Short mmCIF file of C-alpha atoms and ligand atoms in Angstrom, two decimals:
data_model
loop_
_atom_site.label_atom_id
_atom_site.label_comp_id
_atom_site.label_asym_id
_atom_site.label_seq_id
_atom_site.Cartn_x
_atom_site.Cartn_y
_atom_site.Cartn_z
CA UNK A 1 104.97 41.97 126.54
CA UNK A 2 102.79 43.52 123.89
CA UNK A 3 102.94 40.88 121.24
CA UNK A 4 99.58 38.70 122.06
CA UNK A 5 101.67 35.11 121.19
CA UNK A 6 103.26 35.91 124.95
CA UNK A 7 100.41 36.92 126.57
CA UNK A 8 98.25 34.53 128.65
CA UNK A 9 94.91 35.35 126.98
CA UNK A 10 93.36 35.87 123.83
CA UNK A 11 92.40 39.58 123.34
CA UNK A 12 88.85 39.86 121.97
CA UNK A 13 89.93 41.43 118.83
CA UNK A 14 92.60 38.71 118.32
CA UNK A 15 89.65 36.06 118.92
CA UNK A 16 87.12 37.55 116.41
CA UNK A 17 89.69 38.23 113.63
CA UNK A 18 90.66 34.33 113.88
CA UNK A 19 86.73 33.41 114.27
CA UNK A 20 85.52 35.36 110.97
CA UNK A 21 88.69 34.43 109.08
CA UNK A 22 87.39 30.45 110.06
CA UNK A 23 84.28 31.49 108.88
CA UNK A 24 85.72 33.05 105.81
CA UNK A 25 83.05 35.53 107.20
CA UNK A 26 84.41 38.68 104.67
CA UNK A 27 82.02 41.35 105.44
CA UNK A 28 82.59 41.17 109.03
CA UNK A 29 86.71 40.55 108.91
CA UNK A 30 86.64 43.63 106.53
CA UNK A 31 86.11 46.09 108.72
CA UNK A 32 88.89 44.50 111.14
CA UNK A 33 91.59 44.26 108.70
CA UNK A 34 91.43 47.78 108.66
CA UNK A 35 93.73 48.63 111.42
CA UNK A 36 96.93 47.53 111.13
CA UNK A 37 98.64 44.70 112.37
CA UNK A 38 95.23 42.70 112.77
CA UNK A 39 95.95 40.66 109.92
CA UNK A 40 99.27 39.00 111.25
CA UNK A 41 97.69 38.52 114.85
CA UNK A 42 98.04 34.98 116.55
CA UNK A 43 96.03 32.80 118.53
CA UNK A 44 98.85 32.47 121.79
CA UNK A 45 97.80 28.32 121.60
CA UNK A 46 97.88 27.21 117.94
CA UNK A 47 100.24 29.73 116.62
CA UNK A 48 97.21 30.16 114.81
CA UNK A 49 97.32 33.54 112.29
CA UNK A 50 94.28 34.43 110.31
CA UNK A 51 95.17 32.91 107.31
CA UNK A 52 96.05 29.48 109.25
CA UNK A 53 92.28 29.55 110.22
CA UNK A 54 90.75 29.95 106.84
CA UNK A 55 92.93 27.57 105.65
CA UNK A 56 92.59 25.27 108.60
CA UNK A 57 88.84 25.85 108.46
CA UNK A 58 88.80 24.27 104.65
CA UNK A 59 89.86 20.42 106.49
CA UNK A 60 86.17 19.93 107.42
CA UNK A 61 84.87 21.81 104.72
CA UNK A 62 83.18 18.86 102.16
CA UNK A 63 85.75 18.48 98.81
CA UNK A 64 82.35 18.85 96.66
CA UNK A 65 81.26 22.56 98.45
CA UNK A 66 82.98 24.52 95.74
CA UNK A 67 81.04 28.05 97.26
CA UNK A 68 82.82 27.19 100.67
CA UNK A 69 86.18 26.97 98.58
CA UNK A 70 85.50 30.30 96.53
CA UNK A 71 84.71 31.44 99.69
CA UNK A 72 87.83 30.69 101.39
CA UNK A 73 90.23 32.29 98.57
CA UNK A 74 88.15 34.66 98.66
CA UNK A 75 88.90 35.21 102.44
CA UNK A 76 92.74 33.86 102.10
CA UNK A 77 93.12 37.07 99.06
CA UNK A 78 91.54 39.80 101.62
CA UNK A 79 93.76 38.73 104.48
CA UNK A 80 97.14 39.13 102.06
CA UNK A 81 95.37 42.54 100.92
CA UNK A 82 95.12 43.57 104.84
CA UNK A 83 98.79 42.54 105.34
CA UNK A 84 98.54 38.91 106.25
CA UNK A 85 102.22 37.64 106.39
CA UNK A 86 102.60 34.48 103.86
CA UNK A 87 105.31 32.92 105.66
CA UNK A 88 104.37 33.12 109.72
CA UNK A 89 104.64 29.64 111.55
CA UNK A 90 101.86 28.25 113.98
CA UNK A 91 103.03 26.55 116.80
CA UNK A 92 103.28 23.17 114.90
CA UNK A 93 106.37 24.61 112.80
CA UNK A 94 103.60 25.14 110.09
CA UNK A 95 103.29 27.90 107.18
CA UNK A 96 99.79 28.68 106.34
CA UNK A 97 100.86 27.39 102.42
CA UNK A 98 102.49 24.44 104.12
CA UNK A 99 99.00 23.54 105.58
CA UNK A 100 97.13 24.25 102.35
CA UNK A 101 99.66 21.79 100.98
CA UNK A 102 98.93 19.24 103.85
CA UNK A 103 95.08 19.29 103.64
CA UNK A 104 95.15 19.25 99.89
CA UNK A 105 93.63 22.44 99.13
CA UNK A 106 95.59 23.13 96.00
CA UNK A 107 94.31 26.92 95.01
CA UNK A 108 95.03 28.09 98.72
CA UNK A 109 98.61 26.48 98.20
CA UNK A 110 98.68 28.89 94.94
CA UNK A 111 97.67 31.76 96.46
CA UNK A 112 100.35 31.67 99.23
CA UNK A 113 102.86 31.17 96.84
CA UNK A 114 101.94 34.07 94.65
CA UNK A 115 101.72 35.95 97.81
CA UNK A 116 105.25 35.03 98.81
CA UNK A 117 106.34 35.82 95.64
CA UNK A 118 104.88 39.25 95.40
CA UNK A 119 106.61 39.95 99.14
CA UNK A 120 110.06 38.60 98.28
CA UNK A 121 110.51 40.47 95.12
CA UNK A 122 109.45 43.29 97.05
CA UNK A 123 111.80 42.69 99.16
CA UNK A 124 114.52 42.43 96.81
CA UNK A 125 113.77 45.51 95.04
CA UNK A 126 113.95 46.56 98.79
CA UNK A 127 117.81 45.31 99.13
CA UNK A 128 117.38 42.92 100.94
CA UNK A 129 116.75 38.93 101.65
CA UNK A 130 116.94 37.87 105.01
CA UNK A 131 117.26 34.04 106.49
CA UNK A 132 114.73 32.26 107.99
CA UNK A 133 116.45 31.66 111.54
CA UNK A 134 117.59 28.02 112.42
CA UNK A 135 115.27 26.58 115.19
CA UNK A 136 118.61 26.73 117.10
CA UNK A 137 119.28 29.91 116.92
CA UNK A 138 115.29 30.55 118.19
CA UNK A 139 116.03 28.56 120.86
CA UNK A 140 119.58 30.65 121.85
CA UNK A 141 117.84 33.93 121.12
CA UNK A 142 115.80 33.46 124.53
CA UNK A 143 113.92 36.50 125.32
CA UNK A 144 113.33 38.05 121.71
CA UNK A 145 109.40 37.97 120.28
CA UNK A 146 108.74 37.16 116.98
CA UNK A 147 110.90 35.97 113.80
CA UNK A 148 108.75 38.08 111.40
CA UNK A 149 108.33 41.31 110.67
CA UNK A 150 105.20 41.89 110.35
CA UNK A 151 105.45 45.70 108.95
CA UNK A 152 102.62 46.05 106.21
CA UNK A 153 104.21 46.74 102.55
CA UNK A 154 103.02 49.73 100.57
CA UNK A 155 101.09 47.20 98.42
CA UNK A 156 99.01 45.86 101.01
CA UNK A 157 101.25 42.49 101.26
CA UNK A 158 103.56 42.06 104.66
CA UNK A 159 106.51 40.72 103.57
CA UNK A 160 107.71 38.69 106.74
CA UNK A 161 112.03 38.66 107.10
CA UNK A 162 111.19 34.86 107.75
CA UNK A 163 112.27 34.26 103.84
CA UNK A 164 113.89 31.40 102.80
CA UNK A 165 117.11 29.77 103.56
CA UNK A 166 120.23 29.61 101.37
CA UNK A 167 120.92 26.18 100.32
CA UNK A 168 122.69 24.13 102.68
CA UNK A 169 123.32 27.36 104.57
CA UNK A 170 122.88 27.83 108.22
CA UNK A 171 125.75 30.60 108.41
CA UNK A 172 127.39 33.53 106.72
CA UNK A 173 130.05 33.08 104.35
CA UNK A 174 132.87 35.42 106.09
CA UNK A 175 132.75 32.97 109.07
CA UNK A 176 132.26 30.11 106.54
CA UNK A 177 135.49 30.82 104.90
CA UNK A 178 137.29 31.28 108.40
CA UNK A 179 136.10 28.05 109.63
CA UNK A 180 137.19 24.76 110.13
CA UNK A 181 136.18 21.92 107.99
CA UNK A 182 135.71 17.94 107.95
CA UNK A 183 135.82 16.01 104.97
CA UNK A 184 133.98 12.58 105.74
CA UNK A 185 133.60 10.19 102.93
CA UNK A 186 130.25 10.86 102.44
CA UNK A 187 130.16 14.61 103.40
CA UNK A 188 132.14 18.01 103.95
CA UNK A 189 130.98 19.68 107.40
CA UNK A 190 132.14 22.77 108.27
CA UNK A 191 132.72 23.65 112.05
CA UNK A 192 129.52 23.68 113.55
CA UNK A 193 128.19 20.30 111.26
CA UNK A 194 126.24 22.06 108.67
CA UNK A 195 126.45 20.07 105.47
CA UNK A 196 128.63 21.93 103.36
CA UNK A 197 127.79 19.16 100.60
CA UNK A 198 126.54 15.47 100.68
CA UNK A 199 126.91 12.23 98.70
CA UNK A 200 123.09 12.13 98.46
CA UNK A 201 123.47 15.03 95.89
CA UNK A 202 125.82 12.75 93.54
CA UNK A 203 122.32 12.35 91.02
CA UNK A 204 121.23 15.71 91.07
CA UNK A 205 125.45 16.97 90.04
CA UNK A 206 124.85 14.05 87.18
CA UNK A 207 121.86 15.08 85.47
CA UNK A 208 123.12 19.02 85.74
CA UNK A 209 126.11 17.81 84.06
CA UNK A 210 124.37 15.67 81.20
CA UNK A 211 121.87 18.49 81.02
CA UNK A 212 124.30 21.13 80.93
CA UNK A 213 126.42 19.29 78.68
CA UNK A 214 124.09 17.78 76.40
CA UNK A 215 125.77 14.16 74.70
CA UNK A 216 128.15 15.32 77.12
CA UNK A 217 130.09 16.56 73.96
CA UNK A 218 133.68 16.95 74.44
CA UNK A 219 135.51 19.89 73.82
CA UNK A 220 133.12 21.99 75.81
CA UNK A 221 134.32 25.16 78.36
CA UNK A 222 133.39 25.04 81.42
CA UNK A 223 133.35 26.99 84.64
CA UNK A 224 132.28 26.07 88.15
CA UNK A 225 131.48 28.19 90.71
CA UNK A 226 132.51 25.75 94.18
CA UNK A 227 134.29 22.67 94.01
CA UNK A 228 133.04 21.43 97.78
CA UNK A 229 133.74 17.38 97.37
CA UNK A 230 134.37 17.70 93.73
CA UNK A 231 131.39 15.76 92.56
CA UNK A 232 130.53 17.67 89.75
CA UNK A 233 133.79 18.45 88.85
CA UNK A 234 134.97 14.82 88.47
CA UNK A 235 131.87 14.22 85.98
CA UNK A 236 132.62 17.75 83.97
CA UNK A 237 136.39 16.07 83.57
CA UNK A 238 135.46 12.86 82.79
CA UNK A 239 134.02 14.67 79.37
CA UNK A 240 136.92 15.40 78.16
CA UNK A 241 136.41 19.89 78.46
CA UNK A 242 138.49 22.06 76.16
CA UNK A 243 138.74 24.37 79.25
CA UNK A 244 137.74 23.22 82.70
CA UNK A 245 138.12 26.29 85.46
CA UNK A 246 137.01 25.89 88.93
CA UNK A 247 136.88 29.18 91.43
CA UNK A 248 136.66 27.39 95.28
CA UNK A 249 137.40 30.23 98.10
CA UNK A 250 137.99 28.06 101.12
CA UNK A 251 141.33 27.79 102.29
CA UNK A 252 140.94 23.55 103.58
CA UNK A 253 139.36 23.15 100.20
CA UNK A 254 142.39 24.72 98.33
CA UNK A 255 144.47 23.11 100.95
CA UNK A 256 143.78 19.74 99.42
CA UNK A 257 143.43 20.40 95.95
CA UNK A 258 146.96 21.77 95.71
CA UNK A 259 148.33 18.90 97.95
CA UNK A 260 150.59 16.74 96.07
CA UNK A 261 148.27 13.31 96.27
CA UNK A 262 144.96 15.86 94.53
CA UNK A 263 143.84 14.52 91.37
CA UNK A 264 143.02 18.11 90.53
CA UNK A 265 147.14 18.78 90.23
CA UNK A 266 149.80 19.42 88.03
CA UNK A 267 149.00 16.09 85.83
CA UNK A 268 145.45 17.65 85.41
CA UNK A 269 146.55 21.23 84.83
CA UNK A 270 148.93 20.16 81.94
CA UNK A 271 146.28 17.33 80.37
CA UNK A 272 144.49 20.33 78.86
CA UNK A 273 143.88 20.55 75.10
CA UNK A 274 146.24 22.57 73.34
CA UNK A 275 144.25 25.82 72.75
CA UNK A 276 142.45 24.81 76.43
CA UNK A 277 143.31 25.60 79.88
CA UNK A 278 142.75 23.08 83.23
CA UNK A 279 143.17 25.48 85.95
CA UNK A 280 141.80 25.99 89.79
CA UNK A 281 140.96 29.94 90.71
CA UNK A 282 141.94 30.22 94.74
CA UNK A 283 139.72 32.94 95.53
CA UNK A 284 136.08 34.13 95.82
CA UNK A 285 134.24 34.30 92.92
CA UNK A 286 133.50 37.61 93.70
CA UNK A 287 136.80 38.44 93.32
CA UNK A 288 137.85 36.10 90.68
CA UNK A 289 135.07 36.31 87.79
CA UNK A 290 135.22 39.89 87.27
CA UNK A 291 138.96 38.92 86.10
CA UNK A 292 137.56 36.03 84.11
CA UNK A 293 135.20 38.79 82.16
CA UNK A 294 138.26 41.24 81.46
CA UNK A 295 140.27 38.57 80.30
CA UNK A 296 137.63 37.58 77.81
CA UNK A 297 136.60 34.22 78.77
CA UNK A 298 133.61 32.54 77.46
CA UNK A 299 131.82 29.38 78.88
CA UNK A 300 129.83 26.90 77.11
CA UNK A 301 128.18 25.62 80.67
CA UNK A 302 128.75 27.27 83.68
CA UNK A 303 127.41 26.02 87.33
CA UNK A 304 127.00 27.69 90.33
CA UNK A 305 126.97 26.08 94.14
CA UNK A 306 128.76 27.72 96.96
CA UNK A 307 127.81 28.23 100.78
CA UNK A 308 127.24 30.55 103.06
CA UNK A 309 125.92 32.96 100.81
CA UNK A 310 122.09 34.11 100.30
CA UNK A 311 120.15 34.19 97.43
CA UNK A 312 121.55 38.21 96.84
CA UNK A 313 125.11 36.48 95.63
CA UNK A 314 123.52 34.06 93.58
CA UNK A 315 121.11 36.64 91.89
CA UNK A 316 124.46 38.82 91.29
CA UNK A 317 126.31 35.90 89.72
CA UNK A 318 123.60 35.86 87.11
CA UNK A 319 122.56 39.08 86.52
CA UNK A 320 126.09 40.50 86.59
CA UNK A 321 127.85 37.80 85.14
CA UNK A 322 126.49 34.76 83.47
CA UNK A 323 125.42 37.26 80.72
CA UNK A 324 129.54 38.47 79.86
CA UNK A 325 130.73 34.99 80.47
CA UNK A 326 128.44 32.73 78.24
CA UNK A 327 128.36 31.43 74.87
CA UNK A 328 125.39 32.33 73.26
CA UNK A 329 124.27 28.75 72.69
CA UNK A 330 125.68 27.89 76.71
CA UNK A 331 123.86 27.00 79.32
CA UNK A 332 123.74 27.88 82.84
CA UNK A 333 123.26 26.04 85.65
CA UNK A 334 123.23 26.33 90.12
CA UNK A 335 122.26 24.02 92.85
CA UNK A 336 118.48 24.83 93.25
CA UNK A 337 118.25 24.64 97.02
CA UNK A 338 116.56 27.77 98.43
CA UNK A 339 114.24 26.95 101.01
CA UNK A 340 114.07 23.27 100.27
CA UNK A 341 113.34 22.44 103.70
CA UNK A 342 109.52 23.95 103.19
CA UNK A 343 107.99 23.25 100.29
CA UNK A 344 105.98 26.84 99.84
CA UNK A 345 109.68 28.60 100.68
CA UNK A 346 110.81 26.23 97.98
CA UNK A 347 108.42 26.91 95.20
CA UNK A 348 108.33 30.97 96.14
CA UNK A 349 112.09 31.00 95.39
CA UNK A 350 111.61 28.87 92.69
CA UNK A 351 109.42 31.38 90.58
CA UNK A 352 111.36 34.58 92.33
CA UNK A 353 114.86 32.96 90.47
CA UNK A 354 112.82 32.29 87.72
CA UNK A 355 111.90 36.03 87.28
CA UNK A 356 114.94 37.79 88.19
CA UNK A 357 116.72 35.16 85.51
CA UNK A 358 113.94 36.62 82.92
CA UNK A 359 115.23 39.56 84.11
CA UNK A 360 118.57 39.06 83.38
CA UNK A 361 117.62 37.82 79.66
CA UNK A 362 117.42 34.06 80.65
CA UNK A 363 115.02 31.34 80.17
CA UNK A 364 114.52 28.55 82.52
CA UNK A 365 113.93 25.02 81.96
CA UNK A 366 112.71 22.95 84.70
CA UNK A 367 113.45 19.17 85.36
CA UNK A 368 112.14 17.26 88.42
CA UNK A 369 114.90 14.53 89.99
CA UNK A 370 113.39 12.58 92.29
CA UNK A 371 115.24 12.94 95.95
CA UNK A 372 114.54 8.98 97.02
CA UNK A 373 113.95 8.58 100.81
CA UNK A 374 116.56 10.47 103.12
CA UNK A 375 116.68 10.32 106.65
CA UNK A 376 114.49 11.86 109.17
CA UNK A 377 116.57 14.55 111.31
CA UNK A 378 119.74 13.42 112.43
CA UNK A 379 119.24 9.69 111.40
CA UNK A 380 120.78 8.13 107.89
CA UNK A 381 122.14 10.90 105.64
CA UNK A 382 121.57 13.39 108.49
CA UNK A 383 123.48 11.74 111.32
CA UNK A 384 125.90 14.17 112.56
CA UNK A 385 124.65 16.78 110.97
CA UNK A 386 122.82 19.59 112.51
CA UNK A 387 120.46 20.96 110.19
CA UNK A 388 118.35 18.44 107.70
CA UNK A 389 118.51 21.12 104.53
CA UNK A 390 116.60 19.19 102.47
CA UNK A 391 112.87 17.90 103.45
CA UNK A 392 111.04 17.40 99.73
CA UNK A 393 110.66 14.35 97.51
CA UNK A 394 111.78 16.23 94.52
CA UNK A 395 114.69 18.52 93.43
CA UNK A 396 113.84 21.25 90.52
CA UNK A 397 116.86 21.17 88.54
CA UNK A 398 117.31 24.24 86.59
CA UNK A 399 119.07 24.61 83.14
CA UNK A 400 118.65 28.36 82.02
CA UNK A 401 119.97 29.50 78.26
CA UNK A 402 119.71 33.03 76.81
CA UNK A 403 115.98 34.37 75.68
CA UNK A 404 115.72 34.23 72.01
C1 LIG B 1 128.24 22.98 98.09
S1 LIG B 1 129.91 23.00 97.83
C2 LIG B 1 130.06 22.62 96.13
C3 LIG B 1 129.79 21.20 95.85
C4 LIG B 1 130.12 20.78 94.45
N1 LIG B 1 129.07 21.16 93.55
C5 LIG B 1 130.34 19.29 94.38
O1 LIG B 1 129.79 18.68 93.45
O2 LIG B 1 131.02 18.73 95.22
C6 LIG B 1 130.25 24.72 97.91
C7 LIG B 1 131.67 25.10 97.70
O3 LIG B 1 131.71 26.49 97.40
C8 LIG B 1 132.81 27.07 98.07
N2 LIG B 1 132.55 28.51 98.24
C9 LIG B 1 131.78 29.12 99.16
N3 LIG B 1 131.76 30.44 98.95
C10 LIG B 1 132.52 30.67 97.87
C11 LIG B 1 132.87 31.85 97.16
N4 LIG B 1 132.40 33.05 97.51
N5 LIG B 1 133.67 31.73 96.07
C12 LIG B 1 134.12 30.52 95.69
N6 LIG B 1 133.84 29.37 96.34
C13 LIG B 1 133.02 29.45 97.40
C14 LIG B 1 132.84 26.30 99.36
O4 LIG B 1 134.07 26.42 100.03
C15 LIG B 1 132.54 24.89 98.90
O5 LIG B 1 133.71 24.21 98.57
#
């Protein structure tokens, strides 16, 4: 095998690169980063890429040496120049941002975000986001090299396919939809154990509700995208909507909201407001909004949280449709969990949404919830589920209304 993680010693030019980026040694890593690929190279040990030993380099390096520091951006910005890839993992499941984060070193943190944000919008303008593989699936896919691609951009950045993963998401939403699901008191699974949603998330579906629905006023219209355990849903009724619709695509999901014990039913339906409507869409949204829009409808919150899908769907959602569907005072919300199991994933997607929602003529207003302590994989919250999703202390809850 070519790629020098597999083979059993360090090439000389692999050595040097990851010497002089230590170093943060720019006039003699210049030259280097020159030929391609050299800037993504790996030390077959550590996992070790260029730009985890400038980084890595800065742990010894005194706090007070502020030339060593404006050395080491200065080092970190070269390697992202030559192709560096922001998102590569050493062999202790570490980004190079990730380690910045760890060792406290704040403006290398920044710089791999921006970097990751440069690549990903690239990539979307590209067509295309691509999941971070499980550690599951990199242990099934035996035999196959790398999980980045570590083919240089135009621009100079690499933009690695290692990108973030979908909230909650660990499959693709065709097989999603086909699969079989278990509702548990405190969690919906779907076939293989992936949390489809979790009681943990019951404060984050509050505050988007009293955020979306300021006073929680009633009288309000309100759509939402997913119904999952009906958390949110329960709250948005509980204000008393004019108009409450709820799209949810999953046949197990429909299954027991049209069953006759469902306190989504016929006793729901027909408590709407006169001039209001309480109804549940059985369908994808993809298929069901665009009918929404022709028919006229207008929202004064909408929220957004399915599974299975990638960030693609949810940038469509809003681009598309948030902006024929919404009040002009409304307010739009979706469960923020893109990459939330690595914090640099999490706050590249973060700004990316931000962006394409600025895009799409929408502003975004930030609020931190605090998580609270969950369990470590597979123990408390986790147990019986396969993936932990969620890894950070806090949860950026978004609330985004139209510019102007
Ligand atoms: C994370 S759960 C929603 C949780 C919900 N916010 C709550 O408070 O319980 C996601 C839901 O979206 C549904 N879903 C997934 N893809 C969908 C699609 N394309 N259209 C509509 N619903 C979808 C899933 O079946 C699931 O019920």
């Amino acid at each position: 095998m070519d790629d020098p993680a597999f083979s059993p010693e360090v090439d000389e030019t692999t050595q040097l690169i990851l010497l002089h980026a230590s170093n943060h040694d720019l006039p003699a890593l210049k030259p280097l980063l020159r030929v391609q690929g050299n800037a993504t190279v790996q030390d077959p040990e550590t996992g070790y890429t260029p730009l985890h030993a400038a980084i890595a380099a800065c742990s010894y390096a005194s706090s007070c040496e502020e030339a060593d520091m404006e050395k080491a951006k200065a080092t970190v910005q070269e390697l992202f120049m030559g192709g560096a890839i922001w998102n590569d993992l050493d062999t202790s499941d570490e980004t190079p941002g990730c380690m910045a984060w760890r060792l406290g070193r704040k403006e290398l943190y920044q710089l791999c975000v921006e970097a990751g944000v440069r690549a990903e919008m690239l990539l979307g303008i590209m067509g295309g986001y691509e999941e971070l593989d499980s550690e599951d699936e990199e242990e099934e896919e035996q035999g196959e090299e790398a999980e980045v691609n570590t083919e240089t951009q135009p621009n100079g950045d690499s933009s690695g396919e290692v990108i973030i993963q979908a909230e909650r998401k660990d499959v693709n939403s065709e097989d999603y939809l086909k699969s079989k699901l278990k509702f548990e008191d405190d969690k919906l699974l779907d076939a293989d154990d992936n949390g489809v949603m979790m009681t943990w998330e019951t404060d984050i579906m509050r505050r988007s509700v009293g955020l979306l629905l300021p006073d929680l006023k009633p009288g309000a219209r309100i759509l939402n995208i997913g119904f999952g355990m009906g958390i949110i849903d329960r709250m948005f009724r509980e204000t008393k909507p004019l108009s409450h619709h709820i799209v949810e695509a999953h046949p197990a999901v429909l299954q027991k909201l049209f069953s006759p014990v469902s306190d989504f039913g016929s006793t729901w339906q027909s408590s709407a407001p006169a001039c209001g409507k309480y109804v549940i869409h059985a369908g994808k949204w993809q298929d069901i909004v665009p009918k929404l829009l022709e028919e006229g409808e207008v929202y004064d919150a909408i929220y957004f949280d399915t599974f299975g899908e990638d960030y693609s769907q949810l940038k469509l959602f809003f681009s598309e449709y948030v902006v024929g569907l919404m009040d002009p005072e409304g307010r739009f919300g979706f469960f923020n969990g893109l990459g939330a199991d690595r914090r640099v994933c999490y706050d590249v997607y973060c700004k990316v949404a931000e962006l394409d929602l600025c895009d799409a003529g929408m502003d975004v207003n930030w609020t931190d919830v605090e998580v609270g302590t969950l369990g470590g994989d597979g123990e408390g919250e986790w147990k019986g589920v396969r993936r932990r999703y969620w890894t950070l202390d806090k949860y950026r809850l978004p609330v985004c209304t139209f510019l102007g």
